[in-house]
Coordinates of C-alpha atoms and ligand atoms in Angstrom, one line a residue:
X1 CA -51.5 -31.9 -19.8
X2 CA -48.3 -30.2 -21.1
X3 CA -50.3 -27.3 -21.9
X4 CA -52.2 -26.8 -18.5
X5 CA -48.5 -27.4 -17.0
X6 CA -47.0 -24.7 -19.4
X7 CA -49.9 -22.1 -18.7
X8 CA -49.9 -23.0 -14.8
X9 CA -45.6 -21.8 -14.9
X10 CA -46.7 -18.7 -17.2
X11 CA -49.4 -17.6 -14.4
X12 CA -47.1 -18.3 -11.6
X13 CA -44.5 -16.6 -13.5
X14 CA -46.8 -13.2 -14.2
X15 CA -48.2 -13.3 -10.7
X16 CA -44.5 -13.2 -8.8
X17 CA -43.9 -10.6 -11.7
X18 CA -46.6 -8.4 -10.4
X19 CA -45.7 -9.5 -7.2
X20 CA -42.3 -7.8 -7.0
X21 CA -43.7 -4.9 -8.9
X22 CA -46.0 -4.6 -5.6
X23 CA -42.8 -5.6 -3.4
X24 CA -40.5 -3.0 -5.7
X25 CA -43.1 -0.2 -5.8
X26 CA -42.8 2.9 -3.3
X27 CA -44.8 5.9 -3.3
X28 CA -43.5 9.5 -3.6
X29 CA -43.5 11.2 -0.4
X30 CA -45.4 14.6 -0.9
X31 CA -42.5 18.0 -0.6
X32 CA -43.3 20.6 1.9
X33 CA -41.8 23.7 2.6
X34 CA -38.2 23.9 3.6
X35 CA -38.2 23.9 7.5
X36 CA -37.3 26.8 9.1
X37 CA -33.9 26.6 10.9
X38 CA -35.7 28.2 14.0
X39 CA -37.8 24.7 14.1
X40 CA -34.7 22.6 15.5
X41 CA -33.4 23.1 18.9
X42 CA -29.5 23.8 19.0
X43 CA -29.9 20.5 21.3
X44 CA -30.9 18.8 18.5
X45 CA -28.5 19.7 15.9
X46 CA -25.6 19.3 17.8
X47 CA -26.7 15.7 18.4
X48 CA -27.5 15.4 14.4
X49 CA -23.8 16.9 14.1
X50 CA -22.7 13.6 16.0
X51 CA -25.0 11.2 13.9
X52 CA -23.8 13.0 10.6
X53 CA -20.2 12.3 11.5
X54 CA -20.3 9.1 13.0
X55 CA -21.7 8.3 9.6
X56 CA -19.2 10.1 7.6
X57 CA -21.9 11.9 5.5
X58 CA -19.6 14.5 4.8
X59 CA -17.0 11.9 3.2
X60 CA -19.4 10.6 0.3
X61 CA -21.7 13.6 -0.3
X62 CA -18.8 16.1 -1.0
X63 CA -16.7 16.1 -4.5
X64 CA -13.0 15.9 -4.4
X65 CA -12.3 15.8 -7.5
X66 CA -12.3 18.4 -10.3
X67 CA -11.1 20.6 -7.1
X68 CA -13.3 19.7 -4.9
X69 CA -16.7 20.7 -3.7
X70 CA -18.7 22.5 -1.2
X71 CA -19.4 20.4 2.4
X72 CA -22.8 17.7 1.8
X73 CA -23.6 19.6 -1.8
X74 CA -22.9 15.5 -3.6
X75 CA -21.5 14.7 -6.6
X76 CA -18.2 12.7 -5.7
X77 CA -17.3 10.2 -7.3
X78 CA -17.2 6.4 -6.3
X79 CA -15.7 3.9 -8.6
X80 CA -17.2 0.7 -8.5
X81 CA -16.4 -2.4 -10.3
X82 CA -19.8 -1.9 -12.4
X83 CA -19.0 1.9 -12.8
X84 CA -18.6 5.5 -11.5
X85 CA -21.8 6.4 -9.7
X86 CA -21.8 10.0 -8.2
X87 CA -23.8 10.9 -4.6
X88 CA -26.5 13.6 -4.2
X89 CA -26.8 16.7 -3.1
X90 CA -28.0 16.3 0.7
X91 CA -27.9 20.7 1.4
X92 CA -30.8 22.2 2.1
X93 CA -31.5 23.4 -1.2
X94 CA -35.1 23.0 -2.4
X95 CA -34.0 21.9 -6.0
X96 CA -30.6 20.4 -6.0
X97 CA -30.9 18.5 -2.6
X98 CA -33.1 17.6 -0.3
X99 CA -34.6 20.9 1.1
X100 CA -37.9 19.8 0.1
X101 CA -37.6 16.1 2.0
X102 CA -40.0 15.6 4.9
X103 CA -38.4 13.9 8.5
X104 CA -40.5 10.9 7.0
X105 CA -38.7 11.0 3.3
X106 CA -35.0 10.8 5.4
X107 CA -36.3 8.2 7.2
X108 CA -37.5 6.1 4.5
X109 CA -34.5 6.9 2.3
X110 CA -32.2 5.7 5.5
X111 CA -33.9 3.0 6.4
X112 CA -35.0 1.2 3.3
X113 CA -33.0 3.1 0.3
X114 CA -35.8 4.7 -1.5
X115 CA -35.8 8.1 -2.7
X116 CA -38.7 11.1 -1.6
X117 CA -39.5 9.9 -4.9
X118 CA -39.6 6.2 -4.7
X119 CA -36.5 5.6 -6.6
X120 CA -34.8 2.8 -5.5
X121 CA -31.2 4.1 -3.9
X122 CA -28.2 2.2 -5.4
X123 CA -26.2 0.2 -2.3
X124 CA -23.1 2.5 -2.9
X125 CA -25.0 4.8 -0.3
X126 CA -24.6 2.6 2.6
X127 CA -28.0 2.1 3.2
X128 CA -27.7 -1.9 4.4
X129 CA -26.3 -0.4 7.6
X130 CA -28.3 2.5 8.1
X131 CA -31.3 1.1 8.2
X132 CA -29.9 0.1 11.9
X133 CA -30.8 3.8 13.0
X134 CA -32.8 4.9 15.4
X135 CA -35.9 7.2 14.6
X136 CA -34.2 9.4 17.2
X137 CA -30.6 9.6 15.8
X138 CA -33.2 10.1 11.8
X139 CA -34.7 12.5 13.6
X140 CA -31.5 14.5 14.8
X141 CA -29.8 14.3 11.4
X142 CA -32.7 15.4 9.7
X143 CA -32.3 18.9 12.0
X144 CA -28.5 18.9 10.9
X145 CA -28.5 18.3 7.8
X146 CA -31.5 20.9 6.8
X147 CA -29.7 23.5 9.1
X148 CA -26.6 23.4 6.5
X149 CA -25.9 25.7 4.0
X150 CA -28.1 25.2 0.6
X151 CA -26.0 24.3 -1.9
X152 CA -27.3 24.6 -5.7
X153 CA -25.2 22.4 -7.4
X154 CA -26.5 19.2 -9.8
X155 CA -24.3 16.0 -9.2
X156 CA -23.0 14.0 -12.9
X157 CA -25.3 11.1 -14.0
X158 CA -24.3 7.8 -12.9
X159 CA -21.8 6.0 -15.4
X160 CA -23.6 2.6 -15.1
X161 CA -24.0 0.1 -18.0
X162 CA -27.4 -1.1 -19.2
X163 CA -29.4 -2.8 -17.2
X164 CA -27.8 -2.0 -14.2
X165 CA -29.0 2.1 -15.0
X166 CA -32.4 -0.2 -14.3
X167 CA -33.7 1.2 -10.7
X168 CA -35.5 -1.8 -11.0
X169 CA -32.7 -3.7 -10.4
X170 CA -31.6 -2.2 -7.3
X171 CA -35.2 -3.7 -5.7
X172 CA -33.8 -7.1 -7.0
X173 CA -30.8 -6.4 -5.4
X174 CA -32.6 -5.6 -1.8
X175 CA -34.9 -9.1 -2.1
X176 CA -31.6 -11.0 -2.5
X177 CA -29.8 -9.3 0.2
X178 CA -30.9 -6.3 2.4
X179 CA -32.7 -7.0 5.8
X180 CA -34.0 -3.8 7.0
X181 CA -34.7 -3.2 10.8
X182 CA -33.4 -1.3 13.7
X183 CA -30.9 -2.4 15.6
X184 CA -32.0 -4.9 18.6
X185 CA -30.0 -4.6 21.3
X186 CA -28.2 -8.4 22.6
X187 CA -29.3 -8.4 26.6
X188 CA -26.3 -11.2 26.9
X189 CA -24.0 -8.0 26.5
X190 CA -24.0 -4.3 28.3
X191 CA -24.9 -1.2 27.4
X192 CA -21.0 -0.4 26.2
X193 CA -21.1 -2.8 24.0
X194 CA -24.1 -2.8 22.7
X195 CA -23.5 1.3 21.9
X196 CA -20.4 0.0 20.2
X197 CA -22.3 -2.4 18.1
X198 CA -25.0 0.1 17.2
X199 CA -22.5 2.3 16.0
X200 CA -20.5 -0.4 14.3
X201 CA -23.0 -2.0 12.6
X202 CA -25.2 0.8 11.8
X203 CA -24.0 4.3 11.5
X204 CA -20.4 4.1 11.2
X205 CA -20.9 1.2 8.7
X206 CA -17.4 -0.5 9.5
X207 CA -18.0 -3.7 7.5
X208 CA -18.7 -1.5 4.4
X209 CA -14.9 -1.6 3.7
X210 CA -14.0 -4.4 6.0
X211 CA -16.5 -7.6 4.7
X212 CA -15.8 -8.9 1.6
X213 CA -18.4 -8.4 -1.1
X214 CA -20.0 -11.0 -3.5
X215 CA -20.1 -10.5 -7.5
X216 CA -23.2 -8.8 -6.9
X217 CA -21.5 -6.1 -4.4
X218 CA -23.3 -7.5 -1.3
X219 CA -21.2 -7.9 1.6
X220 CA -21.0 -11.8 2.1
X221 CA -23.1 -12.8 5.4
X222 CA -20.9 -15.2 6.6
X223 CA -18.0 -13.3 6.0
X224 CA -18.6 -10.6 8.6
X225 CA -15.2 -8.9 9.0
X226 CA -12.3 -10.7 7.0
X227 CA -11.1 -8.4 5.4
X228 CA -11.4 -6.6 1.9
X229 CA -9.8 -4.6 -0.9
X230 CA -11.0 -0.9 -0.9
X231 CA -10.3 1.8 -3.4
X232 CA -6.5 0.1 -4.1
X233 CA -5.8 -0.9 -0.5
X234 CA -6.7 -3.7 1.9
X235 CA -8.7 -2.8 5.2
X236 CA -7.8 -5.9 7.4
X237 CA -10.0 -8.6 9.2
X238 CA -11.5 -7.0 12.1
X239 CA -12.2 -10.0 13.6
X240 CA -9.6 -12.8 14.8
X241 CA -8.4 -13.6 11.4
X242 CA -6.1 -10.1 11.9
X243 CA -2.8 -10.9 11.0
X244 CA -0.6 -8.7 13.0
X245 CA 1.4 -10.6 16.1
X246 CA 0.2 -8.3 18.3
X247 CA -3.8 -8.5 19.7
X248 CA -5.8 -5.0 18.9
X249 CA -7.0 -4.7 22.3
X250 CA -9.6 -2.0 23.5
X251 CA -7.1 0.5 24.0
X252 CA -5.3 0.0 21.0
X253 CA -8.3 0.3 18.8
X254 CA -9.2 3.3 21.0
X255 CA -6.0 4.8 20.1
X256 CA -6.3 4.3 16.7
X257 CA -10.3 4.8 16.0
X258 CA -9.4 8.1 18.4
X259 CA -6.4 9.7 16.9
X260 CA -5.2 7.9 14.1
X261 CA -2.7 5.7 15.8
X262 CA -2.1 2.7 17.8
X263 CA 1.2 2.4 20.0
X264 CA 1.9 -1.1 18.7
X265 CA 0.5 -1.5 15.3
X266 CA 1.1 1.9 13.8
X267 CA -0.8 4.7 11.6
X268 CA -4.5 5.0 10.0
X269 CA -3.3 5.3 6.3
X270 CA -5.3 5.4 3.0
X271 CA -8.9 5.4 2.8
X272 CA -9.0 4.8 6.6
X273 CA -7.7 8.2 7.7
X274 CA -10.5 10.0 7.6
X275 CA -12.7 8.1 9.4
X276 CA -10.6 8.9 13.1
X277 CA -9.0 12.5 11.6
X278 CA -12.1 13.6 10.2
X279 CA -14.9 12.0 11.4
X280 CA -14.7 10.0 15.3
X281 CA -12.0 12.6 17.1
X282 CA -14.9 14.9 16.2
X283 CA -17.5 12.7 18.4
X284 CA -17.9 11.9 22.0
X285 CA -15.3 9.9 23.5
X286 CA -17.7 7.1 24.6
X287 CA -18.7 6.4 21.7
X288 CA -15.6 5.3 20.0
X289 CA -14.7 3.3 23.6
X290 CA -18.1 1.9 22.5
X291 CA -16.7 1.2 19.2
X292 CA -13.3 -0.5 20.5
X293 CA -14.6 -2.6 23.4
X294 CA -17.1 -4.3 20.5
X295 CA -14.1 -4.7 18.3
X296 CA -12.1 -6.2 21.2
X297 CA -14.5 -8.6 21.8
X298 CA -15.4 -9.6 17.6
X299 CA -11.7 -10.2 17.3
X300 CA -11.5 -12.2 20.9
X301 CA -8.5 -9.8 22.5
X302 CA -9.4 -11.4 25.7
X303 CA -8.1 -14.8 24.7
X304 CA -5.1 -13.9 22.7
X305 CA -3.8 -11.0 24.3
X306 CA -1.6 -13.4 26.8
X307 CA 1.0 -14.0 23.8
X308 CA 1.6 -10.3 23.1
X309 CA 4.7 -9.8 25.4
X310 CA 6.0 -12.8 23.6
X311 CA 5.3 -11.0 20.2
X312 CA 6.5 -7.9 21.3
X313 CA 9.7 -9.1 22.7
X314 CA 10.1 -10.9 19.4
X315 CA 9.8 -7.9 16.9
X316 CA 11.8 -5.9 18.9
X317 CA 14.5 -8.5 18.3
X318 CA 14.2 -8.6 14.6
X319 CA 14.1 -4.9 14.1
X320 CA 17.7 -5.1 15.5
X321 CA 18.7 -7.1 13.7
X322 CA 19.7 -5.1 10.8
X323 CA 22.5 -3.2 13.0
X324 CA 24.5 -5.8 14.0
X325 CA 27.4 -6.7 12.6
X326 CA 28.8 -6.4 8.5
X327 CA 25.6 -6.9 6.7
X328 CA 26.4 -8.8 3.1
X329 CA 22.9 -9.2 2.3
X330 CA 22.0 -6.7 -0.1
X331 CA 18.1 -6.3 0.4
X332 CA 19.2 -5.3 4.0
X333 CA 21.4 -2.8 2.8
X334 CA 18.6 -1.3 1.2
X335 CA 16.2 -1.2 3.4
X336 CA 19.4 -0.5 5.7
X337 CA 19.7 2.7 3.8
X338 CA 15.7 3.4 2.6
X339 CA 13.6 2.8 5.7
X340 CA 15.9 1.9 9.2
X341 CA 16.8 5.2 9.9
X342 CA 13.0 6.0 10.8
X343 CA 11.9 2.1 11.7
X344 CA 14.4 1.4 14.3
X345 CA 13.6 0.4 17.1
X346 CA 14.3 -1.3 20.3
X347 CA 12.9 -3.5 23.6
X348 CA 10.9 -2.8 25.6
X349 CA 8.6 -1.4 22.8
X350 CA 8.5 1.0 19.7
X351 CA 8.3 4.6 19.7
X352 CA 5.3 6.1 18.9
X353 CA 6.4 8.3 16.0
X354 CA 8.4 5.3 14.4
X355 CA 6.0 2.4 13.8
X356 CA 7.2 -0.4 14.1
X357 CA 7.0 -2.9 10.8
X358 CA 7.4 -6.7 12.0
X359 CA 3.8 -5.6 14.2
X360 CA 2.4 -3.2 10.8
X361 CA -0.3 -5.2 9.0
X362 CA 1.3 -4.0 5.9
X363 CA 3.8 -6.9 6.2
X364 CA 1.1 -9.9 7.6
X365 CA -1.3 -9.9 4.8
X366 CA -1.8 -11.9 2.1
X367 CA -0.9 -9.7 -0.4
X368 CA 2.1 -6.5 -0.6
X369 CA -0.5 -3.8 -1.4
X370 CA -0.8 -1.4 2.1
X371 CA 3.2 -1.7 1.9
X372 CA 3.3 -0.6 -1.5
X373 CA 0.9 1.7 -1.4
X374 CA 2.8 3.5 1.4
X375 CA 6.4 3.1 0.1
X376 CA 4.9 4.9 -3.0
X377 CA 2.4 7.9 -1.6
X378 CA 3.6 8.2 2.0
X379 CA 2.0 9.7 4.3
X380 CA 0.9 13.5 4.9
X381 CA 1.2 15.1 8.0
X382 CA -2.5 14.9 7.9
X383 CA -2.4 11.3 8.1
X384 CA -1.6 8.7 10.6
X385 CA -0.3 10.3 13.8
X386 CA -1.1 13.8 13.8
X387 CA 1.9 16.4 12.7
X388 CA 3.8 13.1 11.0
X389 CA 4.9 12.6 7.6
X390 CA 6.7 9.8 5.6
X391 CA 8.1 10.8 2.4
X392 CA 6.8 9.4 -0.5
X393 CA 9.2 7.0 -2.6
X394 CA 7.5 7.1 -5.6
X395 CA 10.6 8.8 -7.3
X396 CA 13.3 7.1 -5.2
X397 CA 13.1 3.2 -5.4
X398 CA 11.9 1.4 -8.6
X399 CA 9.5 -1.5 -8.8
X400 CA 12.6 -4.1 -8.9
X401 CA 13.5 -1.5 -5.6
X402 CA 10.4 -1.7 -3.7
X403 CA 10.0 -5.5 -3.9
X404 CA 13.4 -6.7 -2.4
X405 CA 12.8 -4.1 0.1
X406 CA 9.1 -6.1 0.8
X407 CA 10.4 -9.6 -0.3
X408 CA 13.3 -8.9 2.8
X409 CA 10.9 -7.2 5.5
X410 CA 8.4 -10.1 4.9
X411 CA 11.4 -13.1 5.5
X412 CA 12.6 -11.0 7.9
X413 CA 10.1 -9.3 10.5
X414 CA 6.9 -11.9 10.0
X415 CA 6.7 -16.4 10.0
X416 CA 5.0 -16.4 6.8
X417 CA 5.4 -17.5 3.2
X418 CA 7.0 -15.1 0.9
X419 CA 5.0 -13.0 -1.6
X420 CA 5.0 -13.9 -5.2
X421 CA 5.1 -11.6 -8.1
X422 CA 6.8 -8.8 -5.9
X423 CA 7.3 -6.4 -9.0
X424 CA 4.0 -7.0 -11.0
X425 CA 2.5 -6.1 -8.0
X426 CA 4.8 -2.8 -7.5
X427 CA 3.6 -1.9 -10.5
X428 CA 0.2 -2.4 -10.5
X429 CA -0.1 -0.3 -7.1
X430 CA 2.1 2.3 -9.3
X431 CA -0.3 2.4 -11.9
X432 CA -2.9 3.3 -8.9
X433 CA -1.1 6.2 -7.8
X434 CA -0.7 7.7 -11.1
X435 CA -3.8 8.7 -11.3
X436 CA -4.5 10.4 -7.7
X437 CA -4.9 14.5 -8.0
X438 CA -1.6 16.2 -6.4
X439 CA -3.6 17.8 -3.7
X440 CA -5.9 14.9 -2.7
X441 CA -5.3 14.6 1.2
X442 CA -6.0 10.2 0.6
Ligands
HEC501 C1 -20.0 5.3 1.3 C2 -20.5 6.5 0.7 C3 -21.7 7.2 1.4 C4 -21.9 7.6 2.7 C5 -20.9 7.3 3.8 C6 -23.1 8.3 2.8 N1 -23.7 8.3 1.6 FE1 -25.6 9.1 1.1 N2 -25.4 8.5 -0.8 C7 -24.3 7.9 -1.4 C8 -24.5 7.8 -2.8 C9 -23.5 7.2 -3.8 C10 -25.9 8.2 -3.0 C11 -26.6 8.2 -4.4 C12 -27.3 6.8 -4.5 C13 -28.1 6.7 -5.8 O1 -27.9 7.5 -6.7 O2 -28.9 5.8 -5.9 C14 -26.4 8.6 -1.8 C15 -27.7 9.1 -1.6 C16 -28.2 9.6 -0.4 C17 -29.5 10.1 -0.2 C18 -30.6 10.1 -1.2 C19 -30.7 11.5 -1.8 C20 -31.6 11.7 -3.0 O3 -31.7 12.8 -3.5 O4 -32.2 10.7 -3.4 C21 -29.6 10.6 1.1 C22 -30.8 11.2 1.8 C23 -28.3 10.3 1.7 N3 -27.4 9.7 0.8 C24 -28.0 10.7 3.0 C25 -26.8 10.3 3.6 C26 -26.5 10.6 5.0 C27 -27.4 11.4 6.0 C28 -25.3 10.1 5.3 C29 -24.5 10.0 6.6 C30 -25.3 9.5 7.8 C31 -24.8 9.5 4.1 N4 -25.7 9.7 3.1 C32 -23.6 8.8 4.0 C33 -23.1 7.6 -0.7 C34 -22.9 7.7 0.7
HEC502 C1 -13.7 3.7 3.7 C2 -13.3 2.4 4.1 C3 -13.1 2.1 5.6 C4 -14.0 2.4 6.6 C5 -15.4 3.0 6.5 C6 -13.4 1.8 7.8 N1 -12.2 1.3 7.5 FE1 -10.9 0.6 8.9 N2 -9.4 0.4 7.4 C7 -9.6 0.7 6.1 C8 -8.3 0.5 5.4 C9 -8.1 0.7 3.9 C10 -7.4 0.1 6.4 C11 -5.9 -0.1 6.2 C12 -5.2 1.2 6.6 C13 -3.7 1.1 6.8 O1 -3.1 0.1 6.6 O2 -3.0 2.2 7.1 C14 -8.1 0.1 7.6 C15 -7.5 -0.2 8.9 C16 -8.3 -0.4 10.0 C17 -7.7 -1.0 11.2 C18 -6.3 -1.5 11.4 C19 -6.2 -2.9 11.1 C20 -4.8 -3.5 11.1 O3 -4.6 -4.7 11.3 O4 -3.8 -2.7 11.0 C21 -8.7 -1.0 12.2 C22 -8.6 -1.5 13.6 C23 -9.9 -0.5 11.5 N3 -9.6 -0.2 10.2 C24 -11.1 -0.4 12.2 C25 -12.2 0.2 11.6 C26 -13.5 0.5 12.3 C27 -13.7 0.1 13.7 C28 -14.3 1.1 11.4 C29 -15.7 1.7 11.7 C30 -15.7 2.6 12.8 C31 -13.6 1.2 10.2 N4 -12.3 0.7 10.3 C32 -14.1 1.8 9.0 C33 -10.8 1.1 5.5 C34 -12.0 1.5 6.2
HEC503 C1 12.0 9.9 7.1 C2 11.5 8.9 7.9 C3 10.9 7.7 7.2 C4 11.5 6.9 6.3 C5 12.8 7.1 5.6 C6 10.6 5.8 6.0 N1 9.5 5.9 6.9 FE1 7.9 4.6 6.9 N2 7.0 5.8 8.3 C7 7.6 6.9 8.8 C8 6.7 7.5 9.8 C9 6.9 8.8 10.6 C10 5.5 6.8 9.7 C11 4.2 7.0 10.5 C12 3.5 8.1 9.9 C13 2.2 8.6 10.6 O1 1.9 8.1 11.7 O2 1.5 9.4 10.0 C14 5.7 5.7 8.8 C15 4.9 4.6 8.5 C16 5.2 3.5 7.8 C17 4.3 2.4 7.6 C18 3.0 2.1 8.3 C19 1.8 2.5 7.3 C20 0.5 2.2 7.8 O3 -0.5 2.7 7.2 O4 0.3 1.4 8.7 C21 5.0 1.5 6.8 C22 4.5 0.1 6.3 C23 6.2 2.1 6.4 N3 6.3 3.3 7.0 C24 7.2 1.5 5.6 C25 8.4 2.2 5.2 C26 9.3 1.6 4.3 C27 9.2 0.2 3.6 C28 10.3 2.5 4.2 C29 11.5 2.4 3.3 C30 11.2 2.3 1.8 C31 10.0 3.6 5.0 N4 8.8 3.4 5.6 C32 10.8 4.8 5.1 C33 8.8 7.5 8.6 C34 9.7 7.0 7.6

């Protein structure tokens, strides 16, 4: 009896084995000559220049280290917490990248993260979102990206530990997680919105950075939006767990998505800059209203937007409060003599040039790291609000420094409880900083 029990597990056992090898097994797609660039219409690769940055291709699949690299030719470097893993080459070059790809390979390769080969694509190339794309917006990239420059350049093996080198793995991985499909539009909603969630979801891949992730590096499902910790910094809830008094409203996401600023809640530091600077002040302008007016409504702007004045009227208040009269406390003085001069402001509402930090996120979230982070790097001229710079005070204040300056802002400017560990934290983010190149723009 035990027996027929035992063999009746080992069968099941070898047949959903060969099962997933079936499930996990993809064909090479046969090479063909490289297109000719006189096969795409300039139509066409325009659009495909507008797919290509709405999904910051150029961002992953160009080296900045080791001095950088040239535009799409791979090889930068993402650390993740299993390892360094390195992108490919995605020129037109027939050996190093993906001159030799058919439309069809892209296709497959964006919509279900396999290779022309049939290798399994790690999930560091955002593939969970761009399977959302549609064969049109495939089909457009495909023209831009075999219209670039060839590039023959070889990217660095992947540093991954056994068995996660397994490719294998990575078809695990997409069982337990990925849902491939094209986006399906919601009829409850109109056509800006549902532009804005096509983009958002697919393409421009915002909850890459903004979801949380499980131990397994899958963004959690019912987590959509609340927030996560990316390359050292925090990108914020998108949704209405976002801490700052103030509501990101349409226009102030435009604002910021746009040009890499909002009026109220400040500058697009960090690993966001790029993606206004670089990448969406480079697209149609419906498309990022697209983007905001989704946003507006995941993070319910509608509803909370009525207690803004109130908010507003109230950080203008605190900010003064620094001016008047004698001050004896000595973290004031500080920050008195680090940050006021630039950070003053007054009602009815902050200057544009001088955000604001009782409505900053840097001082609402859970933990001191976006406040650190700028205190220590500031912010290029690149950065943030076009043609503005804050100096870095990586040299001026020490760890003991920067956390009564945070420890002060927080009891002063926001209703929350006070950070812990103030310096171990100043420290760690230090550490951090340490090892960014000088010429690095983020
Ligand atoms: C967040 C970073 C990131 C972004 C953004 C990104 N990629 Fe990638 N991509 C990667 C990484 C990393 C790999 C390598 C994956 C691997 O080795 O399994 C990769 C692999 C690929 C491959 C497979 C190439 C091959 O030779 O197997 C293609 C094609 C590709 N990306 C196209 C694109 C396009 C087109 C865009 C923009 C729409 C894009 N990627 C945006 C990180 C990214
Ligand atoms: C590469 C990672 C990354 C991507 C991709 C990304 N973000 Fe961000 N985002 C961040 C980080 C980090 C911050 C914090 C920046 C700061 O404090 O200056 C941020 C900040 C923001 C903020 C400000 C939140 C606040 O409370 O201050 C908004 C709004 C935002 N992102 C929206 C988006 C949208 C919409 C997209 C997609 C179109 C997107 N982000 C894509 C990393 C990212
Ligand atoms: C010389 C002027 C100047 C000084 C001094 C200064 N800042 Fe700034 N700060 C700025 C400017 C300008 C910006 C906006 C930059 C931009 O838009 O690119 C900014 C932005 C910020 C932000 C928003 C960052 C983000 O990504 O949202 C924070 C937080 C901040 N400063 C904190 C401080 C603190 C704390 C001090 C004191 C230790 C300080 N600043 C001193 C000029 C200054």
């Amino acid at each position: 009896m035990i027996k027929r029990l035992l063999a009746g597990v080992v069968g099941a056992g070898v047949l959903g084995g060969l099962g997933f090898l079936y499930y996990a097994w993809y064909p090479p797609i046969a090479t063909i000559d490289p297109p000719a660039a006189s096969s795409f219409s300039a139509e066409q690769i325009e659009r495909g220049r507008i797919v290509a940055a709405e999904g910051y291709c150029a961002e992953c699949h160009t080296r900045t280290d080791m001095g950088g690299g040239p535009e799409l030719a791979g090889d930068y470097k993402m650390e993740t917490p299993f390892g360094a893993i390195y992108s490919s080459n995605i020129t037109p070059d027939p050996e190093m990248g993906i001159g030799r790809w058919s439309e069809e390979a892209l296709r497959r390769a964006m919509r279900l993260g396999v290779s022309r080969k049939g290798v399994h694509l790690i999930p560091a190339f955002p593939y969970d979102h761009f399977t959302k794309m549609t064969d049109q917006d495939i089909s457009d990239l495909y023209a831009y990206l075999m219209t670039r420059p060839a590039v023959h350049m070889a990217r660095r093996p992947n540093e991954l530990p056994f068995p996660l080198s397994l490719r294998i793995g990575q078809a695990a991985w997409k069982l337990l997680f990925f849902t491939p499909g094209i986006y399906k539009p919601d009829p409850s909603h109109d056509a800006l919105w549902n532009r804005g969630a096509y983009l958002a979801e697919g393409n421009a891949h915002c909850g890459a950075c903004h979801t949380p992730r499980n131990f397994m590096g899958a963004e959690k499902k019912g987590s959509m939006y609340d927030g996560a910790v990316v390359d050292g910094w925090i990108a914020p809830p998108l949704n209405d767990k976002n801490p700052t008094p103030t509501t990101w409203t349409e226009d102030e996401l435009y604002q910021y998505l746009r040009f890499g600023v909002a009026p109220l809640h400040g500058p697009a530091g960090g690993p966001m800059s790029p993606v206004p600077h670089r990448f969406l002040s480079q697209v149609p302008e419906y498309d990022v209203h697209a983007i905001a007016h989704y946003y507006a409504d995941v993070d319910h702007a509608a509803e909370r937007e009525k207690h803004d004045k109130a908010a507003l009227a109230r950080a203008m208040e605190q900010s003064k409060i620094d001016l008047i009269g004698p001050n004896v406390d000595p973290d004031a003085k500080l920050y008195q003599g680090a940050c006021a001069a630039c950070h003053y402001n007054a009602a009815p509402s902050p200057v544009l040039g001088r955000p604001d930090l009782a409505l900053n996120n840097a001082l609402w979230l859970d933990e001191p790291t976006n406040l650190f982070q700028v205190m220590l790097r500031g912010l290029t001229a690149e950065e943030g609000q076009s043609g503005i710079a804050m100096p870095s005070f990586y040299n001026a204040l020490s760890d003991a420094d920067m956390a009564r300056i945070a420890a002060y802002l927080r009891r002063t400017r926001t209703t929350l409880p006070p950070w812990t560990d103030l310096e171990k934290k100043a420290a760690e983010v230090r550490e951090t900083v340490k090892t960014i190149p000088v010429n690095s723009s983020h």
